[in-house]
Structure formats: C-alpha cells, structure tokens
Coordinates of C-alpha atoms in Angstrom, one line a residue:
M1 CA 14.8 -21.2 44.1
N2 CA 13.2 -22.4 40.8
E3 CA 10.9 -24.7 42.7
T4 CA 9.2 -21.8 44.4
I5 CA 8.6 -19.9 41.2
L6 CA 5.0 -20.2 39.9
W7 CA 5.9 -20.4 36.2
P8 CA 2.3 -20.4 34.9
V9 CA 1.8 -17.1 36.7
L10 CA 5.0 -15.6 35.2
E11 CA 4.0 -16.8 31.7
E12 CA 0.6 -15.1 32.2
H13 CA 2.4 -11.9 33.2
L14 CA 4.4 -12.1 30.0
D15 CA 1.3 -12.7 27.9
E16 CA -0.6 -9.9 29.5
A17 CA 2.3 -7.5 29.2
E18 CA 2.4 -8.3 25.4
F19 CA -1.3 -7.7 25.1
L20 CA -1.2 -4.4 27.1
F21 CA 1.8 -3.2 25.1
E22 CA -0.2 -3.6 22.0
R23 CA -3.2 -1.9 23.6
R24 CA -1.0 1.0 24.6
E25 CA 0.5 1.3 21.1
A26 CA -3.0 1.4 19.6
A27 CA -4.1 4.0 22.1
L28 CA -1.2 6.3 21.1
D29 CA -2.8 6.7 17.7
A30 CA -6.4 6.7 18.8
P31 CA -8.8 9.6 18.4
D32 CA -10.7 8.7 21.6
Y33 CA -7.8 8.4 24.1
V34 CA -6.2 11.2 26.2
L35 CA -3.1 11.2 28.2
S36 CA -4.7 10.6 31.6
E37 CA -6.6 7.6 30.2
L38 CA -3.4 6.2 28.8
E39 CA -1.7 6.6 32.1
A40 CA -4.5 5.1 34.2
G41 CA -5.3 2.3 31.7
P42 CA -2.9 0.4 29.5
E43 CA 0.2 2.0 30.8
A44 CA -0.5 1.3 34.5
R45 CA -1.6 -2.3 33.8
L46 CA 1.4 -2.9 31.6
R47 CA 3.7 -1.6 34.3
A48 CA 2.1 -3.9 36.8
H49 CA 2.7 -7.0 34.7
V50 CA 6.3 -6.0 34.0
D51 CA 6.9 -5.5 37.7
G52 CA 5.4 -9.0 38.2
L53 CA 8.1 -10.4 35.9
V54 CA 10.9 -8.4 37.5
V55 CA 10.0 -9.8 41.0
G56 CA 10.8 -13.3 39.7
G57 CA 14.5 -12.4 39.5
P58 CA 17.4 -13.9 37.5
A59 CA 15.8 -17.2 37.0
V60 CA 12.8 -15.7 35.2
V61 CA 15.2 -13.7 33.0
E62 CA 17.3 -16.7 32.1
Q63 CA 14.4 -19.2 31.6
L64 CA 11.5 -17.1 30.3
L65 CA 12.7 -13.7 29.0
L66 CA 16.0 -14.3 27.3
P67 CA 14.6 -17.1 25.1
V68 CA 12.1 -14.6 23.8
L69 CA 14.8 -12.0 23.1
H70 CA 17.0 -14.5 21.2
D71 CA 14.1 -15.9 19.1
P72 CA 13.7 -13.8 15.9
D73 CA 10.3 -15.5 15.2
K74 CA 8.7 -14.2 18.4
V75 CA 6.0 -11.6 17.7
H76 CA 6.8 -7.9 18.1
G77 CA 4.8 -7.3 21.3
S78 CA 6.2 -10.3 23.1
V79 CA 9.8 -9.2 22.4
V80 CA 9.0 -5.7 23.6
A81 CA 7.4 -7.0 26.8
A82 CA 10.3 -9.3 27.5
A83 CA 12.8 -6.5 26.9
L84 CA 10.8 -4.1 29.1
A85 CA 11.0 -6.6 31.9
C86 CA 14.7 -7.2 31.4
S87 CA 15.6 -3.6 31.3
A88 CA 13.6 -2.9 34.4
G89 CA 15.8 -5.3 36.3
G90 CA 18.9 -3.0 36.5
R91 CA 22.3 -3.1 34.9
E92 CA 22.5 -6.8 34.3
G93 CA 19.1 -6.8 32.6
I94 CA 20.0 -3.9 30.3
A95 CA 23.2 -5.6 29.4
A96 CA 21.3 -8.8 28.5
V97 CA 19.0 -6.8 26.2
L98 CA 22.0 -5.2 24.5
R99 CA 23.7 -8.6 24.0
A100 CA 20.5 -10.0 22.5
I101 CA 20.4 -7.1 20.0
D102 CA 24.1 -7.4 19.0
E103 CA 23.9 -11.2 18.7
G104 CA 20.7 -11.1 16.6
E105 CA 20.3 -11.2 12.9
A106 CA 21.0 -7.7 11.4
E107 CA 18.3 -8.2 8.7
R108 CA 15.6 -8.8 11.3
E109 CA 14.9 -5.2 12.1
D110 CA 11.5 -6.1 13.4
H111 CA 13.1 -8.1 16.1
W112 CA 16.0 -6.0 17.3
G113 CA 13.9 -2.9 16.7
A114 CA 11.4 -4.1 19.2
M115 CA 14.2 -4.3 21.8
A116 CA 15.4 -0.9 20.9
L117 CA 11.9 0.4 21.4
A118 CA 11.8 -1.1 24.9
L119 CA 15.1 0.4 25.8
G120 CA 13.8 3.8 24.7
R121 CA 10.9 3.4 27.1
S122 CA 13.1 2.4 30.0
E123 CA 13.4 4.7 33.0
D124 CA 16.6 3.2 34.5
P125 CA 19.1 6.0 35.2
Q126 CA 22.0 3.6 34.2
L127 CA 20.7 3.1 30.7
Q128 CA 22.1 6.3 29.1
S129 CA 25.7 5.6 30.0
M130 CA 25.4 2.0 29.0
L131 CA 24.1 2.9 25.6
L132 CA 26.9 5.5 25.1
D133 CA 29.7 3.3 26.4
S134 CA 28.8 0.4 24.2
L135 CA 28.2 2.3 21.0
A136 CA 31.8 2.1 19.6
T137 CA 31.9 -1.7 19.8
A138 CA 28.4 -2.6 18.6
P139 CA 27.6 -4.0 15.1
A140 CA 25.8 -1.7 12.7
H141 CA 22.3 -2.8 13.7
G142 CA 23.4 -2.5 17.3
V143 CA 24.5 1.1 16.6
A144 CA 21.1 1.8 15.0
A145 CA 19.3 0.3 18.1
R146 CA 21.3 2.4 20.5
L147 CA 20.8 5.6 18.5
T148 CA 17.1 4.9 18.4
A149 CA 17.0 4.4 22.2
L150 CA 19.1 7.5 22.8
T151 CA 16.7 9.6 20.6
A152 CA 13.7 8.3 22.5
L153 CA 15.4 9.3 25.8
G154 CA 16.1 12.8 24.4
V155 CA 19.9 12.3 24.7
P156 CA 21.9 13.9 21.9
L157 CA 25.0 12.0 20.8
G158 CA 26.9 15.2 19.9
P159 CA 29.8 15.5 17.4
G160 CA 30.1 11.8 17.2
L161 CA 26.9 11.7 15.2
L162 CA 28.6 12.9 12.1
A163 CA 30.3 9.6 11.5
H164 CA 27.0 7.7 11.7
L165 CA 25.5 10.0 9.1
H166 CA 28.1 8.7 6.7
S167 CA 27.4 5.1 7.5
P168 CA 26.9 2.6 4.6
D169 CA 24.1 0.9 6.5
L170 CA 20.6 2.2 6.0
C171 CA 19.4 1.3 9.5
V172 CA 22.2 3.4 11.0
L173 CA 21.5 6.3 8.6
R174 CA 17.8 6.3 9.6
A175 CA 18.6 6.3 13.3
A176 CA 21.2 9.0 12.9
A177 CA 18.9 11.2 10.9
S178 CA 16.4 11.0 13.8
Q179 CA 19.2 11.8 16.2
A180 CA 20.1 14.9 14.2
G181 CA 16.8 16.5 15.4
L182 CA 18.4 16.7 18.9
Y183 CA 21.8 18.0 17.9
L184 CA 23.1 20.0 15.0
D185 CA 26.3 21.9 14.2
Q186 CA 27.7 23.4 11.0
A187 CA 29.5 20.2 10.2
L188 CA 26.2 18.3 9.9
L189 CA 24.6 20.9 7.6
Q190 CA 26.4 19.6 4.5
V191 CA 25.4 16.0 5.3
L192 CA 21.7 16.5 5.7
G193 CA 21.2 18.0 2.2
P194 CA 22.2 14.8 0.3
L195 CA 20.4 12.6 2.8
A196 CA 17.2 14.5 2.1
Q197 CA 17.4 13.4 -1.5
A198 CA 18.0 9.7 -0.7
E199 CA 16.1 7.0 -2.4
D200 CA 14.7 5.6 0.8
P201 CA 11.5 7.5 1.7
E202 CA 11.8 6.9 5.5
L203 CA 15.4 8.3 5.5
R204 CA 14.2 11.4 3.5
R205 CA 11.4 12.1 5.9
R206 CA 13.5 11.7 9.0
T207 CA 16.3 13.9 7.5
L208 CA 13.9 16.7 6.5
D209 CA 12.3 16.7 10.0
A210 CA 15.7 17.2 11.5
A211 CA 16.5 19.9 9.0
L212 CA 13.2 21.7 9.8
C213 CA 14.0 21.6 13.5
H214 CA 17.2 23.5 12.9
Q215 CA 15.9 25.8 10.1
V216 CA 18.4 24.3 7.6
P217 CA 18.2 26.3 4.3
G218 CA 16.2 24.5 1.7
A219 CA 14.3 22.2 4.1
W220 CA 11.1 24.2 4.0
E221 CA 11.2 24.5 0.3
A222 CA 11.6 20.8 -0.1
I223 CA 8.7 20.0 2.2
R224 CA 6.5 22.6 0.5
Y225 CA 7.3 21.2 -2.9
W226 CA 6.4 17.7 -2.0
A227 CA 3.2 18.7 -0.3
L228 CA 1.9 21.3 -2.7
S229 CA 3.3 20.9 -6.2
P230 CA 1.4 19.4 -9.1
D231 CA 2.5 15.9 -10.1
P232 CA 6.0 16.1 -11.5
T233 CA 6.9 14.6 -14.9
P234 CA 10.2 13.0 -16.0
A235 CA 10.8 16.2 -18.0
D236 CA 11.4 18.0 -14.8
P237 CA 15.2 17.5 -14.2
S238 CA 15.0 18.9 -10.7
I239 CA 13.1 15.9 -9.3
P240 CA 15.2 12.8 -8.4
P241 CA 13.8 9.7 -10.1
A242 CA 13.0 8.1 -6.8
L243 CA 10.4 10.8 -6.1
L244 CA 8.5 10.6 -9.4
T245 CA 6.2 7.7 -8.3
E246 CA 5.7 8.9 -4.8
I247 CA 4.6 12.5 -4.9
T248 CA 1.0 11.8 -5.8
A249 CA -0.6 9.9 -2.9
S250 CA 1.8 8.4 -0.5
P251 CA 3.1 8.6 3.1
T252 CA 5.7 11.0 1.9
R253 CA 3.1 13.5 0.6
R254 CA 0.9 13.1 3.6
H255 CA 3.9 13.7 5.9
A256 CA 4.8 16.8 3.9
M257 CA 1.2 18.2 3.9
T258 CA 1.1 17.8 7.7
R259 CA 4.3 19.8 8.0
V260 CA 3.0 22.5 5.8
A261 CA -0.2 22.7 8.0
L262 CA 1.9 23.0 11.1
L263 CA 4.5 25.5 9.9
G264 CA 3.0 27.3 6.9
N265 CA 1.5 30.8 6.7
A266 CA -2.0 31.6 5.4
D267 CA -1.0 31.4 1.8
A268 CA 0.6 27.9 2.3
H269 CA -2.6 26.8 4.1
D270 CA -4.8 28.1 1.2
Q271 CA -2.7 26.0 -1.2
L272 CA -3.0 23.0 1.0
L273 CA -6.8 23.3 1.1
A274 CA -6.9 23.7 -2.6
L275 CA -5.7 20.1 -2.9
L276 CA -9.2 19.0 -1.7
E277 CA -10.1 19.3 -5.4
H278 CA -8.1 16.1 -6.0
E279 CA -10.3 13.2 -4.8
P280 CA -7.4 10.7 -4.2
L281 CA -5.8 13.2 -1.8
R282 CA -8.8 14.3 0.2
A283 CA -8.4 12.1 3.2
D284 CA -4.7 13.1 3.6
V285 CA -5.5 16.8 3.1
L286 CA -8.3 16.6 5.8
W287 CA -5.9 15.0 8.2
A288 CA -3.3 17.8 7.6
A289 CA -5.9 20.6 7.5
G290 CA -6.8 19.9 11.1
F291 CA -3.4 21.3 12.1
C292 CA -3.5 24.5 10.2
G293 CA -6.0 26.1 12.6
R294 CA -7.8 28.1 9.9
V295 CA -11.4 29.1 9.6
A296 CA -11.2 28.2 5.9
A297 CA -10.2 24.6 6.9
V298 CA -13.4 24.3 9.0
D299 CA -15.5 25.7 6.1
A300 CA -14.0 23.1 3.8
A301 CA -14.5 20.3 6.3
V302 CA -18.2 21.3 7.0
S303 CA -18.9 20.9 3.2
L304 CA -17.7 17.3 3.4
L305 CA -19.5 16.2 6.6
A306 CA -22.1 14.3 4.6
D307 CA -19.5 12.3 2.6
E308 CA -19.8 8.6 3.5
H309 CA -16.1 8.1 3.8
L310 CA -14.7 11.5 4.6
G311 CA -17.4 12.6 7.0
P312 CA -15.6 11.4 10.2
L313 CA -12.3 13.0 9.2
A314 CA -14.1 16.2 8.4
G315 CA -15.8 16.1 11.8
E316 CA -12.4 15.7 13.4
V317 CA -11.2 18.9 11.7
V318 CA -14.1 20.8 13.2
C319 CA -13.2 19.5 16.7
A320 CA -9.5 20.1 16.3
I321 CA -9.8 23.7 15.2
A322 CA -13.2 25.0 16.4
G323 CA -13.4 23.0 19.6
L324 CA -16.7 21.1 19.1
A325 CA -16.6 18.2 21.6
P326 CA -16.5 14.8 19.9
D327 CA -19.1 13.5 22.4
A328 CA -21.4 16.6 22.4
E329 CA -25.0 15.4 22.4
G330 CA -26.9 15.9 19.2
Y331 CA -23.9 16.5 16.9
W332 CA -22.9 12.9 16.3
L333 CA -24.7 9.8 14.9
P334 CA -24.5 6.2 16.0
R335 CA -22.3 4.0 13.9
P336 CA -24.4 1.5 11.8
L337 CA -23.0 -1.4 13.9
D338 CA -24.3 0.3 17.0
D339 CA -27.9 -0.1 15.8
N340 CA -28.0 -3.9 15.4
P341 CA -24.6 -5.6 15.6
D342 CA -26.1 -9.0 14.7
E343 CA -27.3 -7.7 11.3
A344 CA -23.7 -6.6 10.4
L345 CA -22.2 -10.1 11.1
P346 CA -21.9 -12.3 8.0
S347 CA -23.2 -15.9 8.0
F348 CA -20.5 -18.6 8.6
E349 CA -20.6 -19.6 4.9
A350 CA -20.2 -16.0 3.8
D351 CA -17.5 -15.1 6.3
D352 CA -14.1 -14.5 4.8
L353 CA -11.7 -16.1 7.2
E354 CA -8.7 -14.7 5.4
A355 CA -9.9 -11.1 5.7
D356 CA -7.8 -8.5 7.4
L357 CA -9.6 -7.7 10.7
D358 CA -7.2 -5.0 11.8
T359 CA -8.9 -1.6 12.3
E360 CA -7.6 1.9 11.6
P361 CA -7.6 4.8 14.0
E362 CA -10.1 6.5 11.8
D363 CA -12.6 3.7 12.6
A364 CA -12.9 5.1 16.1
L365 CA -13.9 8.6 14.9
P366 CA -17.5 9.6 15.7
L367 CA -19.9 9.8 12.8
P368 CA -21.0 13.4 12.3
N369 CA -24.5 14.7 12.1
P370 CA -24.0 17.0 9.1
E371 CA -27.0 19.3 9.6
A372 CA -26.4 19.8 13.3
I373 CA -22.7 20.5 12.9
S374 CA -23.3 22.8 10.0
A375 CA -25.8 24.8 12.0
W376 CA -23.4 24.9 15.0
W377 CA -20.6 26.2 12.8
A378 CA -22.9 28.8 11.2
A379 CA -23.8 30.1 14.7
N380 CA -20.2 30.1 16.0
R381 CA -18.1 31.0 12.9
A382 CA -18.1 34.7 13.7
N383 CA -16.2 34.0 17.0
F384 CA -13.1 32.9 15.0
D385 CA -10.7 35.3 13.4
P386 CA -9.9 34.1 9.8
G387 CA -6.5 35.7 10.1
L388 CA -5.4 33.6 13.1
R389 CA -4.8 29.9 13.8
H390 CA -7.0 28.2 16.3
L391 CA -6.6 25.0 18.4
Q392 CA -9.6 23.2 20.0
G393 CA -11.7 26.4 20.0
R394 CA -9.0 28.8 21.3
V395 CA -6.6 31.1 19.6
F396 CA -3.5 29.0 19.0
D397 CA -1.1 30.2 21.7
H398 CA 1.2 28.5 24.1
Q399 CA -1.5 27.8 26.7
A400 CA -3.8 26.3 24.0
L401 CA -0.9 24.1 22.9
L402 CA -0.3 22.9 26.5
A403 CA -4.0 22.2 26.9
A404 CA -4.0 20.1 23.7
M405 CA -0.9 18.2 24.8
H406 CA -2.4 17.4 28.2
D407 CA -6.0 16.8 27.3
G408 CA -6.3 16.4 23.5
P409 CA -6.6 13.2 21.5
L410 CA -3.5 11.2 21.6
R411 CA -3.3 10.7 17.8
R412 CA -3.0 14.4 17.2
R413 CA -0.3 15.1 19.8
H414 CA 2.6 13.6 17.7
A415 CA 2.3 16.3 15.1
L416 CA 1.9 19.0 17.7
A417 CA 5.0 17.9 19.5
F418 CA 6.9 18.2 16.2
E419 CA 5.7 21.8 15.8
V420 CA 7.0 22.4 19.3
A421 CA 10.4 21.0 18.3
V422 CA 10.6 23.2 15.2
R423 CA 9.4 26.4 16.8
S424 CA 11.8 26.0 19.7
G425 CA 14.7 25.5 17.3
G426 CA 15.2 21.9 18.4
R427 CA 15.5 22.8 22.1
H428 CA 12.3 21.2 23.3
H429 CA 11.1 17.7 22.5
V430 CA 8.1 15.8 23.8
D431 CA 8.3 12.1 23.4
T432 CA 4.6 11.5 22.8
R433 CA 5.2 7.7 22.6
G434 CA 7.2 7.5 25.8
P435 CA 6.2 6.8 29.4
V436 CA 3.6 9.3 30.7
P437 CA 5.8 10.4 33.6
R438 CA 8.5 11.4 31.1
Q439 CA 6.0 13.2 28.9
R440 CA 4.7 15.2 31.9
A441 CA 8.2 16.2 32.9
Q442 CA 8.9 17.4 29.3
L443 CA 5.6 19.3 29.2
Q444 CA 6.5 20.9 32.5
A445 CA 9.8 22.1 31.1
L446 CA 7.9 23.3 28.0
G447 CA 5.6 25.3 30.1
S448 CA 8.4 27.7 31.1
A449 CA 9.3 28.4 27.5
P450 CA 6.4 30.0 25.7
L451 CA 6.6 29.8 21.9
I452 CA 4.8 31.7 19.1
Y453 CA 2.5 29.7 16.9
Q454 CA 0.9 32.3 14.6
R455 CA 4.0 33.0 12.4
G456 CA 4.2 30.8 9.4
L457 CA 6.6 30.0 6.6
P458 CA 5.7 31.2 3.1
G459 CA 3.7 29.2 0.6
R460 CA 5.5 30.4 -2.4

C-alpha cells in the first residue's frame, strides 16, 4: 500500500494546508475580507488540501500526520493542519488527536491548543460525544482542550461545568469561563464574581464576557469602570492590585471599551468618545467607537482623518457607522508604497534582517482623503438621527445586523457576534472563526429571532 502513496504530493498537501490555514486566520481579522470571499478563497483551498491528506488513509496518518501532532516544536499552523486532516478521517482520527493532546506536554499550550482549535473547526458528527465521553479521564490540559473545542462547537457542558470553574489549573479555568457563556445557572453566579477579579487578564476578560451574556449583576459596572474610569491610584482600595498597571492602555481596557460601545447607552458612548482627549488611548477608542453607531462618533472620526497614524482607523469608523464604501472612488488615497514600491525598499546594506515583518490588520485599511470624506459627511450627516445607533449606513436593527454579518468586514464581525450573544441572553452564538457553513447555519437560526439593538446600559 505504502509503495503506491506519492509521499512528496502528500507532504505538499500538508505544507499547503499549513499555509492556507494561516491565510484563513489572517483573513478572519482583515478589514478587506467578507464572508463569501473567505469561503471561496482560503477556506475552500484549505479544505481541498485537507481532503487530499484524508484520501491517503491510515498510512498517511501514521507516517506523516501523527509525527507532527506529537512534536511540540512543530509550528502552530502545521499542527492545526495535521489535526484537521486527522479529525476529518472519522472516529479513529479524532481519537488520535485526543491521544496526542493528552500525551503532550501540559506547559506547551501553543501545541495542544492548536489541536484543540482544529477539533473546534471539525464538522464530524461523532466529535461531540467523543469529547464529552473522554472529559472525565483527561489530564487538566486535555480537559481545557476539550472544553475549548466544545465551546467552538456551541455545545454547553451543563451542570458539570461548575467543577471546572473551581479547577486549580489556569488553562482549565480559562476554557471553563468561555464555556460559561453557553450555559449558566444560579450555582455558577457565585463563582463568576471571584473569577472576574482574578490576576490573569485573559481569565478576567473571558469571565466578564460570560457574565455579560447572562446579565450577571455587577458585570456591566465592572466593564464600564475598566473602560471609562480615570487611572486608578493605589489609594483606591476598591481596585485589586493586579489591575493598577493595566487600566491605562492595555488589551483589557481596549476589550472593555469595545463592550461599552456595543452595549452602552448614549451617555456611555459620550464618555467613551471623551477618551479621545487622551492621545495614548486614541487608536483603541477609535476601534471601539465604530461599534457605538453614533453620529457623534463619526463627527469625532472626521476630525482625525488627516492624522498620519489615526486617519485609516478614523476612516473605518465612517464606513462602519455611516456606510461610506471603503472602495468608493475619490474618497481614498493610494498608499505611499503604491506610488513607487522600489523607492520604499531599503538597500541591502541598510536592510534590517532582524526586523519584524509581520503586518497588522490596520495596515490593510484604506488611506482616507480627508477633504473628500469630510465633504461627504457634511452633505449626508442630516440623514442620520443623533439619537439612534447606525450600522453601515442604516439604522441599527436586526436586518442591518444580519447584513453586516453576511457582507461586512470580517474583522468587525467578532464584536457584533458578541453583541448578539448578550442581547439574546446567551441563546444565540455565531462562531465567527468557525467553518463558513456553520456560520451560515447559525446566522439562519438568528434570522428568526429578531433582537433590539437601540437599548443601551447606563454610562453612570
């Protein structure tokens, strides 16, 4: 059998699957990709190469894929690609991935986390029962991996989640906190409060998101405080010491500001926009402001269009709220590199070979033409009610939300999906990083459950 396998072809399938997984991940946070482009591009090509590996059968699993799964030094994308191919091979392949997770090094979360991510993207109907049935006997990091995959699949663990929220292992606590967004009962309420004050920032963020989904008392006040309050001082006894160095400019504050934009009322949004006065916070405030939907946010963004660094983010706010197309002719300028790429390249002697060449999603934002966009907004501002939220040029209602989820920039859909989860009381979740067919099914279910997006939580 092995003699008939074209190993160079299979190795190329694995290399291409790794590359396309990374392309797909980048597209998920890109401002210039929409769902249909993701489906027809990186996702379809990734699926084709995974299928090419599956066709090889057990010999390919044993000789090509399992060595990757059991090597903690393999790069993230390669591990995901191998795990995707294994889990697409049915029950035996899924079991092989679970064994690789459990036998792996607990401290190498980057490695077993890649396999958990792949399981969460699997569409095998046997996966759910296999995850649940093996949960009790798995090591701590294996429990975290299974909880992560179950959350991605939208499968709530139920009452058994409570024990994992008391785990001494941070990886289990993080995964269980994310699971709590899918399931909550009165017994969990008392657990989420202390976890929301944990020293680990990621655990705090996940816990507060779960608490917001279920309207747990105090969750909104905590998010609002971390987003909008002045810098705390050690003299304030109400602030845990772990938060004192984080509340100024950090992922925690950016996360909290985005939640305030999604869920706050007009007063909360005004307080958010007032933070633009603080220069170190402006980029994060602009990102969040695009979700508040307010005329005042567009006004503030227009005033920053000419800023060399903030201009593209400000232009994104205009598009997200007022609906200006990011490719509308006459409103955007070519990037400097577009004019003469050769002039932008350093000489060999001057080139820093150790420089970080990774790009950020913001690098793909179009460069605004400040005068043209300002004139466009002046001509169109009267069409927008300052008392209402707007999304992509429309009053923010359920149909506008569905349109944005189907056709809006991928990088903005993650936050909108969180708003759906909160406004539905945790009943509706859209896995914006999952396979497109799963997303479309979740959006179809969401279409029959209209939600209200104009009501907001108080700013004070």
